[in-house]
Amino acid sequence: MPPRAPKSICNDLIRRSIDLRNLYRHAAAACEPGLRMVLGENVQTLDSLVADMQAQVVAAGGKPRLRGTSLGLVKQQVSDLLTRVATKRDNAWVQALAYHESSLLHAFEDAIAAAPADSALTLRRQLPRLRNIHLDMHNLGGTARS
């Protein structure tokens, strides 16, 4: 049987991941088609990550979170307002997403550092997905600043 991260840690990360996924969806609806496609791929990656984390919580006998946080909705509204006043809206969305994505990556890394070794394995398996999104946003962010 594979090691499992504590349910509360997983549920906190699930909620934050759902917040980011929702932000990506919202941004994709406001961006040009090429960027929309990249953001849509990141939404799919986050969908997969959330589903895997939810399955871990269920396997541990818990009830997984199905919704994001209230703060996530506030962050989405603030990002939306800031990007509306930006001259280059797509670039502003990339910067906002990169910021929030980096925050989620750090939350996962902090949870891994704080979790017992066997539990950290479950969380560590999600890192490649998050790092791929991080690289996407970093590359787009570098392009967006040009």
XYZ file of N, CA, C and O in Angstrom:
584
model
N 0.841 -1.175 0.000
C 0.000 0.000 0.000
C 0.891 1.244 0.000
O 1.811 1.348 0.810
N 0.641 2.222 -0.912
C 1.494 3.405 -0.996
C 1.302 4.320 0.213
O 0.230 4.341 0.817
N 2.320 5.074 0.572
C 2.189 5.998 1.685
C 1.199 7.103 1.337
O 1.012 7.447 0.174
N 0.587 7.650 2.356
C -0.413 8.697 2.138
C -0.072 9.906 2.988
O 0.340 9.764 4.143
N -0.281 11.078 2.423
C -0.083 12.309 3.183
C -1.270 12.500 4.117
O -2.358 12.012 3.832
N -1.073 13.179 5.219
C -2.195 13.440 6.115
C -3.330 14.127 5.366
O -3.112 14.987 4.514
N -4.572 13.729 5.718
C -5.759 14.221 5.007
C -5.880 15.732 5.067
O -6.223 16.361 4.063
N -5.598 16.331 6.204
C -5.781 17.780 6.315
C -4.808 18.535 5.410
O -5.183 19.532 4.787
N -3.575 18.056 5.324
C -2.594 18.697 4.439
C -3.050 18.564 2.994
O -3.028 19.538 2.234
N -3.479 17.369 2.613
C -3.958 17.155 1.245
C -5.155 18.047 0.940
O -5.223 18.654 -0.124
N -6.090 18.132 1.875
C -7.280 18.940 1.630
C -6.942 20.421 1.490
O -7.520 21.113 0.653
N -6.005 20.906 2.283
C -5.579 22.307 2.136
C -4.969 22.539 0.755
O -5.273 23.535 0.086
N -4.129 21.610 0.321
C -3.500 21.741 -0.998
C -4.512 21.555 -2.126
O -4.409 22.209 -3.170
N -5.497 20.696 -1.908
C -6.563 20.523 -2.907
C -7.297 21.840 -3.093
O -7.517 22.290 -4.224
N -7.661 22.483 -1.999
C -8.405 23.744 -2.091
C -7.587 24.820 -2.802
O -8.106 25.549 -3.647
N -6.322 24.911 -2.485
C -5.465 25.903 -3.147
C -5.282 25.577 -4.626
O -5.242 26.472 -5.473
N -5.201 24.288 -4.941
C -5.077 23.867 -6.346
C -6.357 24.175 -7.118
O -6.299 24.598 -8.280
N -7.491 23.976 -6.485
C -8.769 24.319 -7.119
C -8.845 25.822 -7.358
O -9.294 26.272 -8.421
N -8.388 26.606 -6.392
C -8.354 28.068 -6.571
C -7.538 28.445 -7.804
O -7.975 29.252 -8.629
N -6.347 27.845 -7.930
C -5.490 28.161 -9.074
C -6.119 27.680 -10.373
O -6.106 28.401 -11.375
N -6.698 26.491 -10.363
C -7.366 25.967 -11.557
C -8.485 26.918 -11.992
O -8.614 27.236 -13.176
N -9.265 27.404 -11.047
C -10.345 28.330 -11.367
C -9.806 29.645 -11.923
O -10.395 30.231 -12.844
N -8.690 30.099 -11.383
C -8.071 31.322 -11.885
C -7.588 31.125 -13.328
O -7.761 31.996 -14.175
N -6.995 29.971 -13.605
C -6.565 29.659 -14.964
C -7.757 29.654 -15.925
O -7.675 30.186 -17.027
N -8.845 29.037 -15.517
C -10.045 29.001 -16.366
C -10.560 30.401 -16.643
O -10.920 30.730 -17.773
N -10.593 31.201 -15.609
C -11.076 32.577 -15.755
C -10.161 33.365 -16.696
O -10.635 34.082 -17.577
N -8.864 33.202 -16.518
C -7.902 33.909 -17.369
C -8.000 33.439 -18.811
O -7.957 34.249 -19.741
N -8.154 32.137 -19.008
C -8.232 31.594 -20.373
C -9.406 32.193 -21.135
O -9.293 32.473 -22.331
N -10.496 32.437 -20.443
C -11.674 33.016 -21.097
C -11.424 34.450 -21.531
O -12.090 34.941 -22.453
N -10.451 35.120 -20.904
C -10.193 36.520 -21.207
C -8.997 36.724 -22.142
O -8.713 37.858 -22.526
N -8.295 35.668 -22.504
C -7.054 35.797 -23.277
C -7.241 35.426 -24.740
O -8.235 34.818 -25.121
N -6.239 35.773 -25.531
C -6.260 35.453 -26.962
C -6.145 33.939 -27.149
O -5.672 33.229 -26.265
N -6.573 33.425 -28.305
C -6.667 31.968 -28.511
C -5.382 31.174 -28.282
O -5.437 30.084 -27.698
N -4.240 31.668 -28.688
C -2.994 30.923 -28.497
C -2.667 30.741 -27.024
O -2.319 29.650 -26.571
N -2.779 31.809 -26.268
C -2.532 31.744 -24.831
C -3.628 30.922 -24.154
O -3.349 30.158 -23.225
N -4.843 31.037 -24.629
C -5.960 30.261 -24.083
C -5.661 28.764 -24.148
O -5.971 28.027 -23.225
N -5.033 28.333 -25.238
C -4.708 26.921 -25.390
C -3.685 26.476 -24.326
O -3.843 25.423 -23.706
N -2.652 27.270 -24.111
C -1.638 26.941 -23.104
C -2.270 26.922 -21.714
O -2.026 26.008 -20.921
N -3.093 27.910 -21.431
C -3.746 27.966 -20.122
C -4.691 26.786 -19.944
O -4.802 26.227 -18.846
N -5.359 26.394 -21.018
C -6.247 25.231 -20.962
C -5.487 23.948 -20.641
O -5.988 23.088 -19.904
N -4.290 23.818 -21.176
C -3.457 22.649 -20.855
C -3.086 22.640 -19.376
O -3.077 21.587 -18.733
N -2.807 23.823 -18.839
C -2.483 23.900 -17.416
C -3.711 23.593 -16.557
O -3.576 23.008 -15.484
N -4.893 23.965 -17.031
C -6.127 23.609 -16.330
C -6.257 22.088 -16.275
O -6.586 21.517 -15.227
N -5.969 21.427 -17.386
C -6.051 19.965 -17.410
C -5.048 19.336 -16.450
O -5.356 18.351 -15.771
N -3.862 19.887 -16.384
C -2.854 19.386 -15.448
C -3.337 19.550 -14.013
O -3.214 18.634 -13.195
N -3.901 20.702 -13.708
C -4.415 20.937 -12.360
C -5.620 20.055 -12.062
O -5.787 19.592 -10.930
N -6.466 19.812 -13.078
C -7.591 18.871 -12.903
C -7.070 17.506 -12.467
O -7.600 16.886 -11.539
N -6.043 17.042 -13.140
C -5.451 15.742 -12.840
C -4.836 15.722 -11.447
O -5.008 14.765 -10.685
N -4.118 16.774 -11.106
C -3.507 16.879 -9.790
C -4.576 16.851 -8.700
O -4.459 16.114 -7.727
N -5.641 17.636 -8.874
C -6.724 17.680 -7.887
C -7.370 16.302 -7.751
O -7.600 15.821 -6.638
N -7.649 15.657 -8.879
C -8.279 14.332 -8.841
C -7.394 13.322 -8.108
O -7.896 12.519 -7.298
N -6.096 13.353 -8.357
C -5.174 12.439 -7.676
C -5.135 12.702 -6.168
O -5.148 11.765 -5.369
N -5.088 13.964 -5.806
C -5.055 14.313 -4.383
C -6.369 13.924 -3.701
O -6.364 13.425 -2.577
N -7.480 14.141 -4.390
C -8.773 13.745 -3.826
C -8.841 12.229 -3.638
O -9.343 11.750 -2.626
N -8.310 11.493 -4.595
C -8.283 10.030 -4.482
C -7.448 9.591 -3.284
O -7.795 8.618 -2.600
N -6.363 10.294 -3.010
C -5.521 9.971 -1.852
C -6.290 10.178 -0.550
O -6.182 9.375 0.370
N -7.057 11.256 -0.487
C -7.834 11.529 0.723
C -8.889 10.444 0.920
O -9.080 9.936 2.027
N -9.561 10.063 -0.168
C -10.566 8.994 -0.089
C -9.912 7.682 0.344
O -10.424 6.968 1.208
N -8.750 7.367 -0.226
C -8.040 6.131 0.116
C -7.625 6.115 1.586
O -7.517 5.046 2.189
N -7.411 7.295 2.156
C -7.032 7.390 3.565
C -8.265 7.413 4.472
O -8.141 7.574 5.687
N -9.444 7.279 3.858
C -10.669 7.244 4.647
C -11.262 8.602 4.949
O -12.125 8.731 5.814
N -10.821 9.614 4.242
C -11.323 10.966 4.490
C -12.280 11.437 3.416
O -12.568 10.722 2.456
N -12.742 12.644 3.605
C -13.640 13.278 2.646
C -12.870 14.420 1.964
O -12.507 15.396 2.621
N -12.629 14.292 0.669
C -11.831 15.323 -0.014
C -12.625 16.605 -0.236
O -13.846 16.588 -0.370
N -11.904 17.693 -0.277
C -12.512 18.989 -0.591
C -12.857 19.021 -2.069
O -12.120 18.509 -2.908
N -13.983 19.644 -2.359
C -14.464 19.723 -3.735
C -14.477 21.150 -4.250
O -14.694 21.380 -5.447
N -14.256 22.098 -3.368
C -14.299 23.518 -3.737
C -13.034 24.214 -3.260
O -12.369 23.764 -2.337
N -12.792 25.355 -3.868
C -11.667 26.176 -3.458
C -12.005 26.976 -2.212
O -12.975 26.682 -1.514
N -11.223 28.013 -1.970
C -11.406 28.846 -0.786
C -12.103 30.155 -1.147
O -12.137 30.559 -2.313
N -12.603 30.822 -0.138
C -13.179 32.157 -0.341
C -12.090 33.132 -0.763
O -12.319 34.009 -1.597
N -10.920 32.965 -0.194
C -9.795 33.823 -0.561
C -9.435 33.647 -2.033
O -9.059 34.615 -2.702
N -9.583 32.430 -2.542
C -9.306 32.187 -3.958
C -10.221 33.002 -4.854
O -9.800 33.531 -5.888
N -11.478 33.128 -4.467
C -12.423 33.937 -5.231
C -12.042 35.413 -5.181
O -12.101 36.110 -6.192
N -11.607 35.868 -4.024
C -11.164 37.259 -3.886
C -9.939 37.506 -4.771
O -9.861 38.521 -5.472
N -8.990 36.569 -4.746
C -7.793 36.705 -5.581
C -8.164 36.766 -7.060
O -7.570 37.511 -7.828
N -9.152 35.970 -7.445
C -9.607 35.975 -8.839
C -10.195 37.337 -9.204
O -9.893 37.881 -10.264
N -10.997 37.894 -8.325
C -11.621 39.188 -8.594
C -10.583 40.304 -8.653
O -10.649 41.169 -9.520
N -9.614 40.261 -7.746
C -8.546 41.264 -7.756
C -7.719 41.143 -9.031
O -7.419 42.150 -9.690
N -7.366 39.921 -9.404
C -6.593 39.707 -10.642
C -7.368 40.209 -11.847
O -6.806 40.828 -12.750
N -8.658 39.942 -11.853
C -9.506 40.394 -12.957
C -9.504 41.922 -13.053
O -9.351 42.475 -14.141
N -9.644 42.594 -11.931
C -9.633 44.060 -11.924
C -8.290 44.611 -12.400
O -8.240 45.548 -13.196
N -7.208 44.021 -11.903
C -5.877 44.505 -12.284
C -5.589 44.286 -13.765
O -4.956 45.130 -14.407
N -6.036 43.161 -14.296
C -5.767 42.905 -15.714
C -6.642 43.755 -16.622
O -6.243 44.066 -17.740
N -7.807 44.144 -16.154
C -8.683 45.002 -16.973
C -8.092 46.374 -17.216
O -8.355 46.985 -18.245
N -7.309 46.868 -16.265
C -6.726 48.196 -16.433
C -5.351 48.136 -17.090
O -4.777 49.184 -17.397
N -4.830 46.963 -17.286
C -3.510 46.815 -17.910
C -3.600 47.063 -19.412
O -4.600 46.752 -20.046
N -2.549 47.643 -19.962
C -2.523 47.867 -21.406
C -2.366 46.563 -22.172
O -2.967 46.393 -23.213
N -1.575 45.680 -21.636
C -1.371 44.365 -22.253
C -2.007 43.328 -21.340
O -1.353 42.769 -20.458
N -3.277 43.071 -21.558
C -4.046 42.210 -20.648
C -3.507 40.784 -20.589
O -3.432 40.189 -19.517
N -3.163 40.224 -21.737
C -2.641 38.850 -21.728
C -1.369 38.765 -20.883
O -1.192 37.825 -20.113
N -0.503 39.765 -21.029
C 0.732 39.781 -20.239
C 0.425 39.903 -18.746
O 1.075 39.251 -17.924
N -0.557 40.711 -18.426
C -0.942 40.882 -17.022
C -1.484 39.568 -16.455
O -1.195 39.217 -15.301
N -2.257 38.839 -17.264
C -2.758 37.541 -16.798
C -1.620 36.567 -16.569
O -1.603 35.831 -15.578
N -0.659 36.548 -17.466
C 0.492 35.646 -17.303
C 1.226 35.969 -16.008
O 1.579 35.061 -15.245
N 1.430 37.246 -15.743
C 2.124 37.638 -14.517
C 1.326 37.237 -13.271
O 1.892 36.713 -12.310
N 0.027 37.450 -13.294
C -0.812 37.085 -12.146
C -0.817 35.576 -11.929
O -0.686 35.089 -10.794
N -0.950 34.834 -13.012
C -0.960 33.368 -12.899
C 0.383 32.850 -12.409
O 0.431 31.936 -11.581
N 1.469 33.423 -12.919
C 2.802 32.999 -12.489
C 2.983 33.232 -10.993
O 3.534 32.383 -10.280
N 2.498 34.342 -10.510
C 2.604 34.656 -9.087
C 1.848 33.626 -8.239
O 2.382 33.074 -7.270
N 0.594 33.355 -8.606
C -0.233 32.428 -7.833
C 0.248 30.981 -7.981
O 0.178 30.195 -7.035
N 0.753 30.654 -9.152
C 1.297 29.304 -9.375
C 2.525 29.093 -8.511
O 2.702 28.039 -7.904
N 3.379 30.089 -8.432
C 4.582 29.994 -7.615
C 4.213 29.813 -6.139
O 4.841 29.032 -5.419
N 3.176 30.491 -5.716
C 2.697 30.360 -4.345
C 2.229 28.933 -4.053
O 2.519 28.377 -2.991
N 1.512 28.324 -4.996
C 1.060 26.940 -4.815
C 2.246 25.981 -4.780
O 2.296 25.071 -3.941
N 3.198 26.177 -5.664
C 4.393 25.326 -5.675
C 5.111 25.392 -4.330
O 5.499 24.370 -3.766
N 5.246 26.595 -3.791
C 5.901 26.746 -2.486
C 5.084 26.088 -1.373
O 5.663 25.509 -0.443
N 3.769 26.153 -1.468
C 2.918 25.493 -0.462
C 3.143 23.984 -0.485
O 3.217 23.338 0.574
N 3.264 23.419 -1.681
C 3.539 21.983 -1.792
C 4.916 21.665 -1.205
O 5.075 20.701 -0.461
N 5.903 22.476 -1.540
C 7.256 22.235 -1.027
C 7.298 22.343 0.496
O 7.953 21.540 1.170
N 6.584 23.325 1.052
C 6.530 23.476 2.507
C 5.832 22.287 3.154
O 6.257 21.803 4.208
N 4.752 21.824 2.533
C 4.025 20.666 3.068
C 4.898 19.418 3.035
O 4.881 18.614 3.979
N 5.668 19.266 1.987
C 6.577 18.115 1.878
C 7.633 18.183 2.978
O 7.945 17.181 3.619
N 8.163 19.367 3.212
C 9.190 19.529 4.244
C 8.637 19.252 5.643
O 9.350 18.729 6.502
N 7.358 19.568 5.865
C 6.763 19.405 7.194
C 6.171 18.007 7.420
O 5.998 17.600 8.556
N 5.867 17.301 6.352
C 5.203 15.993 6.473
C 6.216 14.911 6.834
O 7.397 15.011 6.499
N 5.732 13.858 7.492
C 6.605 12.703 7.726
C 7.093 12.142 6.387
O 6.414 12.294 5.367
N 8.241 11.507 6.404
C 8.885 11.048 5.167
C 7.968 10.198 4.300
O 7.914 10.391 3.084
N 7.240 9.262 4.905
C 6.384 8.395 4.100
C 5.215 9.174 3.497
O 4.808 8.921 2.372
N 4.704 10.147 4.229
C 3.601 10.961 3.712
C 4.075 11.932 2.632
O 3.328 12.264 1.716
N 5.292 12.386 2.764
C 5.824 13.347 1.799
C 5.914 12.763 0.391
O 5.836 13.488 -0.595
N 6.052 11.432 0.288
C 6.130 10.792 -1.028
C 4.891 11.074 -1.879
O 4.981 11.321 -3.076
N 3.735 11.030 -1.264
C 2.480 11.291 -1.973
C 2.488 12.691 -2.567
O 2.115 12.886 -3.724
N 2.919 13.645 -1.772
C 2.954 15.035 -2.240
C 4.068 15.241 -3.268
O 3.893 15.979 -4.233
N 5.189 14.579 -3.053
C 6.335 14.731 -3.950
C 5.999 14.277 -5.375
O 6.532 14.814 -6.340
N 5.078 13.320 -5.501
C 4.692 12.851 -6.838
C 3.981 13.932 -7.652
O 3.920 13.840 -8.874
N 3.451 14.928 -6.987
C 2.742 16.001 -7.695
C 3.694 17.100 -8.178
O 3.339 17.892 -9.048
N 4.879 17.150 -7.625
C 5.815 18.226 -7.960
C 6.153 18.342 -9.448
O 6.225 19.461 -9.966
N 6.375 17.236 -10.176
C 6.690 17.408 -11.600
C 5.584 18.154 -12.362
O 5.873 18.981 -13.226
N 4.347 17.877 -12.031
C 3.237 18.581 -12.688
C 3.296 20.074 -12.388
O 3.151 20.910 -13.284
N 3.483 20.395 -11.121
C 3.538 21.804 -10.738
C 4.758 22.506 -11.329
O 4.683 23.663 -11.737
N 5.850 21.795 -11.383
C 7.059 22.404 -11.961
C 6.903 22.639 -13.462
O 7.426 23.622 -13.994
N 6.180 21.764 -14.148
C 5.917 21.995 -15.576
C 5.077 23.249 -15.776
O 5.339 24.043 -16.691
N 4.058 23.422 -14.946
C 3.258 24.646 -15.025
C 4.134 25.853 -14.708
O 4.053 26.885 -15.359
N 4.984 25.703 -13.693
C 5.896 26.784 -13.312
C 6.786 27.176 -14.489
O 6.966 28.372 -14.768
N 7.314 26.192 -15.180
C 8.164 26.487 -16.343
C 7.364 27.176 -17.452
O 7.860 28.124 -18.080
N 6.147 26.717 -17.695
C 5.291 27.371 -18.690
C 5.109 28.840 -18.348
O 5.276 29.715 -19.199
N 4.745 29.096 -17.114
C 4.470 30.480 -16.705
C 5.744 31.309 -16.695
O 5.726 32.474 -17.076
N 6.860 30.710 -16.294
C 8.130 31.434 -16.299
C 8.516 31.811 -17.733
O 8.909 32.943 -18.001
N 8.379 30.854 -18.648
C 8.704 31.129 -20.052
C 7.769 32.164 -20.641
O 8.202 33.067 -21.352
N 6.483 32.036 -20.370
C 5.532 33.033 -20.858
C 5.753 34.378 -20.196
O 5.619 35.414 -20.844
N 6.090 34.357 -18.921
C 6.351 35.611 -18.197
C 7.547 36.347 -18.770
O 7.533 37.566 -18.879
N 8.589 35.616 -19.149
C 9.755 36.242 -19.771
C 9.394 36.858 -21.101
O 9.847 37.956 -21.438
N 8.544 36.181 -21.844
C 8.056 36.706 -23.124
C 7.145 37.893 -22.904
O 7.193 38.874 -23.649
N 6.334 37.821 -21.863
C 5.356 38.882 -21.589
C 6.034 40.186 -21.210
O 5.509 41.253 -21.484
N 7.207 40.120 -20.600
C 7.914 41.342 -20.190
C 8.559 42.053 -21.373
O 8.910 43.211 -21.281
N 8.766 41.341 -22.455
C 9.447 41.918 -23.618
C 8.622 42.993 -24.278
O 7.454 43.009 -24.272
